Coordinates of C-alpha atoms in Angstrom, one line a residue:
Chain A
M22 CA 0.0 0.0 0.0
R23 CA 1.3 3.4 -1.0
I24 CA 0.5 6.7 0.7
P25 CA -0.3 9.4 -2.0
I26 CA 2.0 12.4 -2.0
L27 CA 0.5 15.6 -3.5
K28 CA 2.4 18.5 -5.0
L29 CA 1.3 22.1 -4.4
G30 CA 3.8 24.6 -5.8
N31 CA 7.0 24.3 -3.8
Y32 CA 5.3 22.2 -1.2
L33 CA 4.4 18.5 -0.8
L34 CA 1.2 17.5 1.0
I35 CA 0.7 14.1 2.5
S36 CA -2.4 13.1 4.4
I37 CA -2.1 9.7 6.1
Q38 CA -5.4 8.0 5.9
V39 CA -4.5 4.4 6.4
E40 CA -3.5 2.2 9.3
L41 CA 0.2 2.6 9.4
D42 CA 1.9 -0.8 9.3
D43 CA 5.7 -0.9 9.3
Q44 CA 6.0 -1.7 5.6
T45 CA 3.7 1.2 4.6
A46 CA 5.7 3.5 6.9
L47 CA 9.0 2.5 5.4
L48 CA 7.7 2.7 1.8
F49 CA 6.4 6.1 2.5
Q50 CA 9.8 7.2 3.8
E51 CA 11.4 6.2 0.6
D52 CA 8.7 7.7 -1.7
L53 CA 8.8 11.0 0.1
L54 CA 12.6 11.4 -0.1
N55 CA 12.5 10.5 -3.8
K56 CA 9.8 13.0 -4.4
I57 CA 11.7 15.8 -2.6
H58 CA 14.7 15.0 -4.8
Q59 CA 12.6 15.0 -8.0
E60 CA 10.6 18.2 -7.3
G61 CA 13.2 20.1 -5.2
S62 CA 10.4 20.8 -2.7
Q63 CA 11.1 23.3 0.1
G64 CA 8.3 22.5 2.5
I65 CA 6.3 19.5 3.5
V66 CA 3.1 19.1 5.5
I67 CA 2.3 15.6 6.8
D68 CA -1.2 15.5 8.1
L69 CA -1.9 12.9 10.8
T70 CA -5.5 13.8 11.6
S71 CA -6.8 10.3 10.8
V72 CA -4.0 8.4 12.6
D73 CA -5.3 7.1 15.9
M74 CA -2.2 5.3 17.2
I75 CA 1.6 6.0 16.9
D76 CA 3.8 3.5 18.7
S77 CA 7.5 4.0 19.3
Y78 CA 8.5 2.4 16.1
I79 CA 6.2 4.5 13.9
A80 CA 7.3 7.6 15.9
K81 CA 10.9 6.8 15.0
V82 CA 10.1 6.4 11.3
I83 CA 8.3 9.7 11.3
G84 CA 11.1 11.4 13.3
D85 CA 13.6 9.9 10.8
V86 CA 11.6 11.2 7.8
V87 CA 11.6 14.7 9.3
E88 CA 15.4 14.6 9.9
M89 CA 16.1 13.2 6.4
S90 CA 13.9 15.8 4.7
N91 CA 15.7 18.5 6.7
L92 CA 19.0 17.2 5.4
M93 CA 17.7 17.5 1.9
G94 CA 16.7 21.1 2.5
A95 CA 13.0 20.7 3.0
K96 CA 11.2 21.9 6.1
V97 CA 8.5 19.5 7.6
V98 CA 5.5 20.4 9.6
L99 CA 3.4 17.6 11.2
T100 CA -0.3 18.5 11.5
G101 CA -3.4 17.2 13.2
I102 CA -1.8 14.9 15.8
Q103 CA -4.8 13.8 17.9
P104 CA -4.9 14.6 21.6
A105 CA -5.1 10.9 22.5
V106 CA -2.0 10.2 20.3
A107 CA -0.1 13.1 21.8
I108 CA -0.8 12.0 25.3
T109 CA 0.2 8.4 24.5
L110 CA 3.5 9.5 23.0
V111 CA 4.3 11.8 25.9
E112 CA 3.5 9.0 28.4
M113 CA 5.6 6.6 26.5
G114 CA 8.5 9.1 26.8
V115 CA 8.7 9.6 23.1
S116 CA 9.4 13.2 22.3
L117 CA 9.6 14.3 18.7
N118 CA 12.3 16.9 19.5
G119 CA 12.8 19.7 17.0
V120 CA 9.8 18.6 14.9
Q121 CA 7.5 21.4 13.8
T122 CA 3.8 20.9 14.4
A123 CA 0.6 22.7 13.7
L124 CA -3.1 22.1 14.5
D125 CA -4.3 21.4 11.0
L126 CA -3.3 21.5 7.3
E127 CA -4.3 25.1 7.0
Q128 CA -2.1 26.3 9.9
G129 CA 0.6 24.0 8.8
L130 CA 0.8 25.6 5.4
E131 CA 0.8 29.1 7.1
K132 CA 3.6 28.0 9.3
L133 CA 5.7 26.9 6.3
Q134 CA 5.0 30.1 4.5
Q135 CA 6.0 32.2 7.5
E136 CA 9.3 30.3 7.8
L137 CA 10.2 30.1 4.1
E138 CA 9.0 33.4 2.9
G139 CA 9.6 35.5 6.1
Chain B
M25 CA -35.1 -19.0 63.4
H26 CA -34.9 -16.4 66.1
S27 CA -38.7 -16.1 66.5
S28 CA -38.7 -16.9 70.2
V29 CA -36.5 -14.0 71.2
V30 CA -38.1 -11.7 68.7
D31 CA -41.5 -12.5 70.2
F32 CA -40.1 -11.7 73.6
I33 CA -38.7 -8.4 72.5
Y34 CA -41.8 -7.6 70.5
Q35 CA -44.1 -8.2 73.5
N36 CA -41.9 -6.0 75.7
K37 CA -41.2 -3.5 73.0
D38 CA -42.5 -0.5 74.9
I39 CA -40.4 -1.2 78.0
Y40 CA -37.2 -1.7 75.9
I41 CA -37.8 1.4 73.8
K42 CA -38.1 3.4 77.0
K43 CA -35.0 1.8 78.6
W44 CA -33.0 2.1 75.4
R45 CA -34.1 5.7 75.0
S46 CA -32.5 6.6 78.2
T47 CA -29.2 4.9 77.3
L48 CA -29.3 6.7 74.0
D49 CA -29.7 10.0 75.8
E50 CA -26.4 9.5 77.5
L51 CA -24.6 9.1 74.2
D52 CA -22.6 12.0 72.9
L53 CA -23.8 12.5 69.3
N54 CA -22.6 16.0 68.9
I55 CA -18.8 15.4 69.1
Y56 CA -18.1 16.6 65.5
H57 CA -20.5 19.3 64.9
S58 CA -21.8 21.3 67.7
S59 CA -24.0 23.0 65.2
I60 CA -26.6 20.2 65.0
S61 CA -29.8 21.2 66.7
N62 CA -31.2 19.2 69.6
E63 CA -34.3 18.7 67.5
I64 CA -32.3 16.8 64.8
I65 CA -30.6 14.7 67.4
E66 CA -33.9 13.7 68.9
E67 CA -35.3 13.0 65.5
T68 CA -32.3 10.8 64.7
K69 CA -32.6 8.8 67.9
A70 CA -36.4 8.3 67.3
E71 CA -35.7 7.1 63.8
F72 CA -33.0 4.8 65.0
I73 CA -35.3 3.2 67.6
D74 CA -38.0 2.9 65.0
L75 CA -35.6 1.4 62.5
V76 CA -34.2 -1.3 64.9
F77 CA -37.5 -2.4 66.3
G78 CA -39.0 -2.1 62.8
T79 CA -36.7 -5.0 61.7
L80 CA -38.9 -7.2 64.0
Y81 CA -41.9 -7.0 61.9
T82 CA -41.2 -5.3 58.5
G83 CA -40.2 -7.1 55.3
E84 CA -36.6 -7.4 54.1
G85 CA -36.9 -4.8 51.2
E86 CA -38.5 -2.1 53.4
V87 CA -35.8 -2.6 56.1
A88 CA -33.0 -2.2 53.6
A89 CA -34.5 1.1 52.3
R90 CA -34.9 2.4 55.9
F91 CA -31.3 1.5 56.8
R92 CA -30.1 3.4 53.7
R93 CA -32.2 6.5 54.6
F94 CA -30.8 6.4 58.1
A95 CA -27.2 6.1 56.9
D96 CA -27.7 9.0 54.5
R97 CA -29.0 11.0 57.5
L98 CA -25.9 10.2 59.6
I99 CA -23.6 11.3 56.9
Y100 CA -25.6 14.4 56.1
Y101 CA -25.4 15.6 59.7
H102 CA -21.9 14.3 60.4
I103 CA -23.2 12.1 63.2
P104 CA -20.8 9.4 64.3
L105 CA -21.9 5.8 63.5
S106 CA -19.9 4.4 66.4
E107 CA -22.2 5.8 69.0
F108 CA -25.2 4.0 67.5
I109 CA -23.4 0.7 67.4
R110 CA -22.4 1.2 71.1
S111 CA -26.1 1.9 71.9
L112 CA -27.1 -1.4 70.3
Q113 CA -24.5 -3.2 72.5
L114 CA -26.1 -1.5 75.5
L115 CA -29.5 -2.6 74.4
R116 CA -28.2 -6.2 74.3
R117 CA -27.0 -5.9 77.8
V118 CA -30.4 -4.7 79.0
I119 CA -32.3 -7.4 77.3
M120 CA -30.0 -10.1 78.4
H121 CA -30.3 -9.0 81.9
D122 CA -34.1 -9.4 81.8
L123 CA -33.9 -12.7 79.9
E124 CA -31.6 -14.1 82.6
E125 CA -34.2 -13.3 85.2
Q126 CA -37.2 -14.6 83.4
S127 CA -36.0 -17.8 81.7
T128 CA -34.4 -21.2 82.5
K129 CA -30.7 -21.8 81.8
E130 CA -31.5 -23.7 78.6
Q131 CA -33.9 -21.1 77.2
Y132 CA -31.4 -18.4 78.1
D133 CA -28.7 -20.0 76.1
R134 CA -30.9 -20.2 73.0
Y135 CA -32.2 -16.7 73.5
N136 CA -28.6 -15.5 73.8
V137 CA -27.7 -16.9 70.4
D138 CA -30.9 -15.6 68.7
L139 CA -30.4 -12.2 70.2
E140 CA -26.8 -12.0 69.0
D141 CA -28.0 -12.9 65.5
W142 CA -30.6 -10.3 65.5
L143 CA -28.3 -7.5 66.8
D144 CA -25.4 -8.5 64.6
E145 CA -27.6 -8.4 61.6
N146 CA -28.7 -4.9 62.5
I147 CA -25.1 -3.8 63.1
N148 CA -24.0 -5.3 59.8
K149 CA -26.7 -3.6 57.8
L150 CA -26.0 -0.3 59.5
V151 CA -22.3 -0.5 58.8
D152 CA -22.8 -1.7 55.2
E153 CA -25.2 1.0 54.4
F154 CA -23.1 3.6 56.1
S155 CA -20.0 2.7 54.2
N156 CA -22.0 2.5 50.9
A157 CA -23.4 6.0 51.6
R158 CA -19.9 7.2 52.4
E159 CA -18.5 5.8 49.2
N160 CA -21.2 7.4 47.2
T161 CA -20.5 10.8 48.8
V162 CA -16.8 10.5 48.1
N163 CA -17.6 9.5 44.4
L164 CA -19.9 12.5 44.1
Q165 CA -17.3 14.8 45.5
N166 CA -14.7 13.4 43.1
T167 CA -17.0 14.0 40.2
A168 CA -17.7 17.5 41.4
L169 CA -14.0 18.2 41.7
K170 CA -13.3 16.9 38.2
E171 CA -16.0 19.2 36.8
L172 CA -14.5 22.3 38.2
S173 CA -10.9 21.2 37.8
A174 CA -9.5 22.8 34.7
P175 CA -11.4 25.0 32.3
L176 CA -9.7 26.3 29.2
I177 CA -10.7 29.9 28.6
P178 CA -10.3 31.6 25.2
V179 CA -9.0 35.2 25.8
F180 CA -8.1 36.2 22.3
D181 CA -8.4 34.6 18.9
K182 CA -5.8 31.7 19.0
I183 CA -4.9 32.3 22.7
C184 CA -6.4 30.4 25.6
V185 CA -5.7 30.4 29.4
M186 CA -5.9 27.5 31.7
P187 CA -5.9 28.6 35.4
L188 CA -4.9 25.8 37.7
V189 CA -6.1 25.9 41.3
G190 CA -5.2 23.5 44.0
T191 CA -3.0 20.4 44.2
V192 CA -2.0 18.6 41.0
D193 CA -1.8 14.9 41.6
T194 CA -1.3 12.2 38.9
E195 CA -5.0 11.5 38.4
R196 CA -5.8 15.2 38.0
A197 CA -2.8 15.8 35.8
K198 CA -4.2 13.3 33.4
Q199 CA -7.6 15.1 33.3
I200 CA -5.9 18.5 32.9
M201 CA -3.9 17.2 30.0
E202 CA -7.0 15.8 28.3
S203 CA -9.1 19.0 28.7
L204 CA -6.1 21.1 27.7
L205 CA -5.6 19.2 24.4
D206 CA -9.3 18.9 23.6
G207 CA -9.7 22.6 24.3
I208 CA -6.8 23.5 22.0
I209 CA -8.4 21.6 19.1
Q210 CA -11.9 23.0 19.9
H211 CA -10.8 26.6 20.0
R212 CA -8.0 26.3 17.4
A213 CA -5.6 27.8 19.9
Q214 CA -2.0 28.4 18.9
V215 CA -0.8 29.5 22.3
V216 CA -2.1 28.3 25.7
L217 CA -1.1 29.9 29.0
I218 CA -1.1 27.7 32.0
D219 CA -1.5 29.8 35.1
I220 CA -0.1 28.2 38.2
T221 CA -0.8 31.1 40.6
G222 CA -3.3 29.0 42.4
V223 CA -1.1 25.9 42.8
P224 CA 0.2 25.9 46.3
V225 CA 3.3 23.6 45.9
V226 CA 5.3 22.9 42.8
D227 CA 7.5 19.9 43.5
T228 CA 9.3 17.6 41.0
M229 CA 6.1 15.6 40.4
V230 CA 4.0 18.7 39.5
A231 CA 6.8 20.0 37.4
H232 CA 7.0 16.7 35.6
H233 CA 3.3 16.8 34.8
I234 CA 3.7 20.4 33.5
I235 CA 6.6 19.4 31.3
K236 CA 4.6 16.4 29.9
A237 CA 1.6 18.6 29.3
S238 CA 3.7 21.2 27.4
Q239 CA 5.3 18.4 25.3
A240 CA 1.8 17.1 24.4
V241 CA 0.6 20.7 23.6
Q242 CA 3.5 21.0 21.1
L243 CA 2.7 17.7 19.5
V244 CA -0.9 18.7 18.7
G245 CA 0.6 21.9 17.2
A246 CA 0.4 24.7 19.7
E247 CA 2.8 26.4 22.2
C248 CA 2.6 26.5 25.9
I249 CA 3.5 29.4 28.2
L250 CA 3.8 28.8 32.0
V251 CA 2.7 31.9 34.0
G252 CA 2.1 32.8 37.6
I253 CA 5.5 31.8 38.9
R254 CA 5.8 33.3 42.3
P255 CA 9.2 34.0 43.9
E256 CA 8.9 31.0 46.2
I257 CA 7.9 28.7 43.3
A258 CA 11.0 29.9 41.3
Q259 CA 13.1 29.2 44.3
T260 CA 11.8 25.6 44.8
I261 CA 12.1 24.9 41.1
V262 CA 15.8 25.9 41.0
N263 CA 16.6 24.3 44.4
L264 CA 15.1 21.0 43.3
G265 CA 17.1 21.1 40.1
I266 CA 14.0 21.0 37.9
D267 CA 14.8 21.9 34.3
L268 CA 12.0 24.1 32.8
S269 CA 14.3 25.7 30.3
K270 CA 12.3 24.1 27.4
I271 CA 9.2 25.9 28.5
I272 CA 8.5 29.6 28.1
T273 CA 7.8 31.0 31.6
K274 CA 6.5 34.4 32.7
S275 CA 5.9 35.7 36.2
T276 CA 2.4 37.0 35.5
L277 CA -0.6 36.2 33.3
Q278 CA -0.4 39.7 31.9
K279 CA 3.1 39.3 30.7
G280 CA 2.3 35.9 29.3
V281 CA -0.6 37.4 27.3
Y282 CA 1.8 40.0 25.7
T283 CA 4.2 37.2 24.8
A284 CA 1.4 35.1 23.4
L285 CA 0.3 38.1 21.2
Q286 CA 3.9 38.5 19.9
M287 CA 4.0 34.8 19.1
T288 CA 0.9 35.1 17.1
R289 CA 2.2 38.2 15.4
R290 CA -0.1 40.7 17.0
E291 CA 0.3 43.6 19.5
I292 CA -1.9 45.9 21.5
I293 CA -1.8 49.5 20.5
T294 CA -3.1 52.5 22.4
L295 CA -5.6 54.7 20.6
D296 CA -5.2 57.7 22.9
E297 CA -3.0 59.8 20.6
Q298 CA -5.3 59.4 17.7
R299 CA -8.3 60.3 19.8
S300 CA -6.7 63.4 21.2
T301 CA -5.9 64.7 17.7
E302 CA -9.4 64.0 16.6
V303 CA -10.9 66.0 19.4
Chain C
M18 CA -17.8 -14.1 32.3
T19 CA -14.8 -13.3 30.3
T20 CA -14.2 -12.6 26.7
Q21 CA -11.0 -13.9 25.3
S22 CA -9.3 -13.6 22.0
S23 CA -5.8 -14.2 20.8
V24 CA -3.7 -13.2 17.8
E25 CA -0.7 -15.0 16.5
I26 CA 2.2 -12.8 15.8
G27 CA 4.2 -14.5 13.0
T28 CA 4.3 -11.7 10.5
E29 CA 4.2 -8.0 10.6
W30 CA 0.5 -8.2 9.8
G31 CA 0.0 -9.9 13.1
I32 CA 1.0 -6.6 14.8
V33 CA -1.7 -4.7 12.8
S34 CA -4.4 -7.3 13.5
A35 CA -3.5 -7.5 17.2
R36 CA -3.9 -3.8 17.7
Q37 CA -7.1 -3.7 15.6
A38 CA -8.5 -6.4 17.9
G39 CA -7.5 -4.3 20.9
R40 CA -9.0 -1.2 19.5
E41 CA -12.4 -2.9 18.9
L42 CA -12.4 -4.5 22.3
S43 CA -11.5 -1.4 24.2
K44 CA -14.0 0.7 22.3
G45 CA -16.7 -1.9 23.0
L46 CA -15.9 -1.8 26.7
G47 CA -16.4 2.0 26.7
F48 CA -12.8 3.1 27.2
S49 CA -12.2 6.8 26.5
S50 CA -10.4 7.7 23.3
V51 CA -7.2 8.4 25.2
D52 CA -7.4 5.0 26.9
Q53 CA -8.1 3.3 23.6
A54 CA -4.9 4.9 22.2
R55 CA -3.0 3.8 25.3
I56 CA -4.2 0.2 25.0
T57 CA -3.6 -0.1 21.2
T58 CA -0.2 1.5 21.5
A59 CA 0.7 -1.0 24.3
I60 CA -0.5 -3.9 22.2
S61 CA 1.5 -2.6 19.3
E62 CA 4.7 -2.4 21.4
L63 CA 4.3 -5.9 22.8
A64 CA 3.4 -7.4 19.4
R65 CA 6.4 -5.7 17.8
N66 CA 8.7 -7.0 20.5
I67 CA 7.5 -10.5 19.7
Y68 CA 8.0 -10.0 16.0
L69 CA 11.4 -8.4 16.3
Y70 CA 13.0 -10.7 18.9
T71 CA 11.3 -14.1 18.6
K72 CA 9.3 -14.1 15.3
N73 CA 6.6 -16.3 17.0
G74 CA 4.3 -15.6 19.8
V75 CA 0.7 -14.8 20.8
I76 CA -1.0 -11.7 22.0
G77 CA -4.0 -12.5 24.2
L78 CA -6.8 -10.1 25.1
E79 CA -9.2 -10.7 27.9
V80 CA -12.0 -8.8 29.6
V81 CA -11.9 -9.0 33.4
N82 CA -14.2 -7.9 36.1
D83 CA -12.8 -7.7 39.7
G84 CA -16.3 -7.1 41.1
H85 CA -16.0 -3.3 41.1
R86 CA -14.8 -2.5 37.6
Q87 CA -14.1 -3.9 34.2
G88 CA -10.7 -4.0 32.6
I89 CA -8.7 -5.4 29.8
I90 CA -5.8 -7.8 30.3
I91 CA -3.2 -8.0 27.6
T92 CA -0.8 -11.0 27.6
A93 CA 2.2 -11.4 25.4
R94 CA 3.6 -14.9 25.4
D95 CA 6.5 -16.2 23.3
Q96 CA 8.8 -19.2 23.3
G97 CA 11.8 -17.1 22.3
P98 CA 15.2 -16.7 23.8
G99 CA 13.9 -15.0 26.9
I100 CA 15.3 -11.8 28.4
E101 CA 18.5 -12.1 30.3
N102 CA 18.7 -8.6 31.7
L103 CA 15.2 -7.9 32.9
R104 CA 16.3 -4.9 34.8
D105 CA 17.9 -3.3 31.7
V106 CA 14.9 -3.6 29.4
M107 CA 12.8 -1.7 31.9
V108 CA 15.1 1.3 31.6
D109 CA 14.2 4.1 29.3
G110 CA 16.3 4.3 26.2
Y111 CA 17.7 0.8 26.4
S112 CA 17.4 -0.8 23.0
T113 CA 19.1 -3.7 21.2
S114 CA 17.1 -3.2 18.1
G115 CA 17.9 0.4 17.1
G116 CA 14.4 1.6 18.2
L117 CA 13.7 4.4 20.6
G118 CA 14.0 2.1 23.6
A119 CA 10.7 3.3 24.9
G120 CA 8.9 0.0 24.4
L121 CA 8.5 -1.9 27.7
P122 CA 8.9 1.0 30.2
G123 CA 6.5 2.9 27.9
V124 CA 4.0 0.1 28.0
K125 CA 4.3 0.0 31.8
R126 CA 3.4 3.8 32.0
L127 CA 0.5 3.5 29.6
M128 CA -1.2 0.6 31.5
D129 CA -2.3 0.3 35.2
E130 CA -0.6 -3.0 36.0
F131 CA 2.4 -4.6 34.5
D132 CA 4.2 -7.9 35.1
I133 CA 7.0 -9.6 33.3
Q134 CA 8.3 -13.2 33.7
S135 CA 11.2 -14.4 31.7
N136 CA 13.9 -17.0 31.9
P137 CA 16.7 -17.3 29.3
G138 CA 15.8 -20.0 26.9
E139 CA 12.3 -20.4 28.1
G140 CA 10.5 -17.5 26.6
T141 CA 8.7 -14.5 28.0
L142 CA 5.3 -13.8 29.5
I143 CA 4.2 -10.2 29.9
T144 CA 0.8 -9.5 31.5
T145 CA -0.5 -6.0 31.7
T146 CA -3.9 -4.6 32.7
K147 CA -5.9 -1.4 32.1
W148 CA -9.0 -0.7 34.3
L149 CA -12.0 1.1 33.1
R150 CA -12.3 4.3 35.1

């Protein structure tokens, strides 16, 4: 199963709508990095509104994706992390340090614009 | 089962009610709240006598309901249960004394067992209902406390305040976290100010909960400012070696609101000058 | 009366089906959305441990009632190599797999009760409970 990656100008938009199994998560990591390379994207919004569980493994994959994208010169904002997911992550002791977040897709795009266009 | 002794008590009901009444009068029912009126004390005693002797001739269901009402009454007026249990023990002594005089040794032994059964049953019911009623009260109070615990108040577009009042324990910290995050989503807040002016003690545990809450706030996509840090709180935080450096902190709510406005790229401007030129 | 179900963890898909089963069960019992997330995350961590370290094991889910409240018991049983350093695996950040090392101590924090029994060579049994508040 592949997660669709949408292009919007300089940005890439990803909305994760499926149950994230490990294989899908890894495939997504690969697809996203290729897409950044292809399109020379500067900003990425990953929307997690429909994700109702993130365990430490998936958290690591997401954290890695963010770090790798940053290395390739693209800023990443995670949006729509649900309260229940945030609480679970914090209780597990998983902190997504240095990762930018926003409430929803709209605010995520705003945040990218502010950072990239001043 | 214990019909013989029950008959005996029932026949002599009036005498025992009278005797028991006088022992009840010697009990000190007012040890906790001197504010209870004598009228209420008298009423309670009468109800108790009625209740206990009522078990001799009323049905099981009715008895249970009456014990429940009586337990509620004790809790409502803060009247100690122990005194009533003591009075039942006194009643036993009185009845036993009479039985000893009026019956053969064999009868007496049987009466003794029956009487114990009857009184024990009363004591058990009383204690059961009393602890049930207590538990209900505690549950109600807990619910009430939860309801008033942590409201999230929108003060400007994108800015909310959560005033914390009282002790923050683990259970409450969980509720605070949930209502904080749900409120952020609901109000689309970008900055939330947690005001700890009303939190009496900030120890490592409380600080830990605050740090966790601010991490969770960041995950859902907002920022957290901790305000209301009094001098003594600042001292304890540093003395305990608690690291709050990753959280923005301000001494007062007012300063926090200014910071929150800056963070959302807004400021408050005074209109005085404009107005004075217009006039 | 207890409701029991168990999911074999032999492939990665086992992890997904185990947590789906947990989500359904906890939802049906009336757990709050946060508790549902805690329970599914705990199941995911336990199932992943089985998959990563032993390849073969079972996640069991059971509804319990202690007379006052209902709860859900998760068991993770495997016949793998067992854990030699029980104390180490309960320390935050300890990992032999390159993960975040939040797994077992994380599960313990998410749930209400936690017990682990393991002997080298004899496999591991983890039992953890969440009570309905």
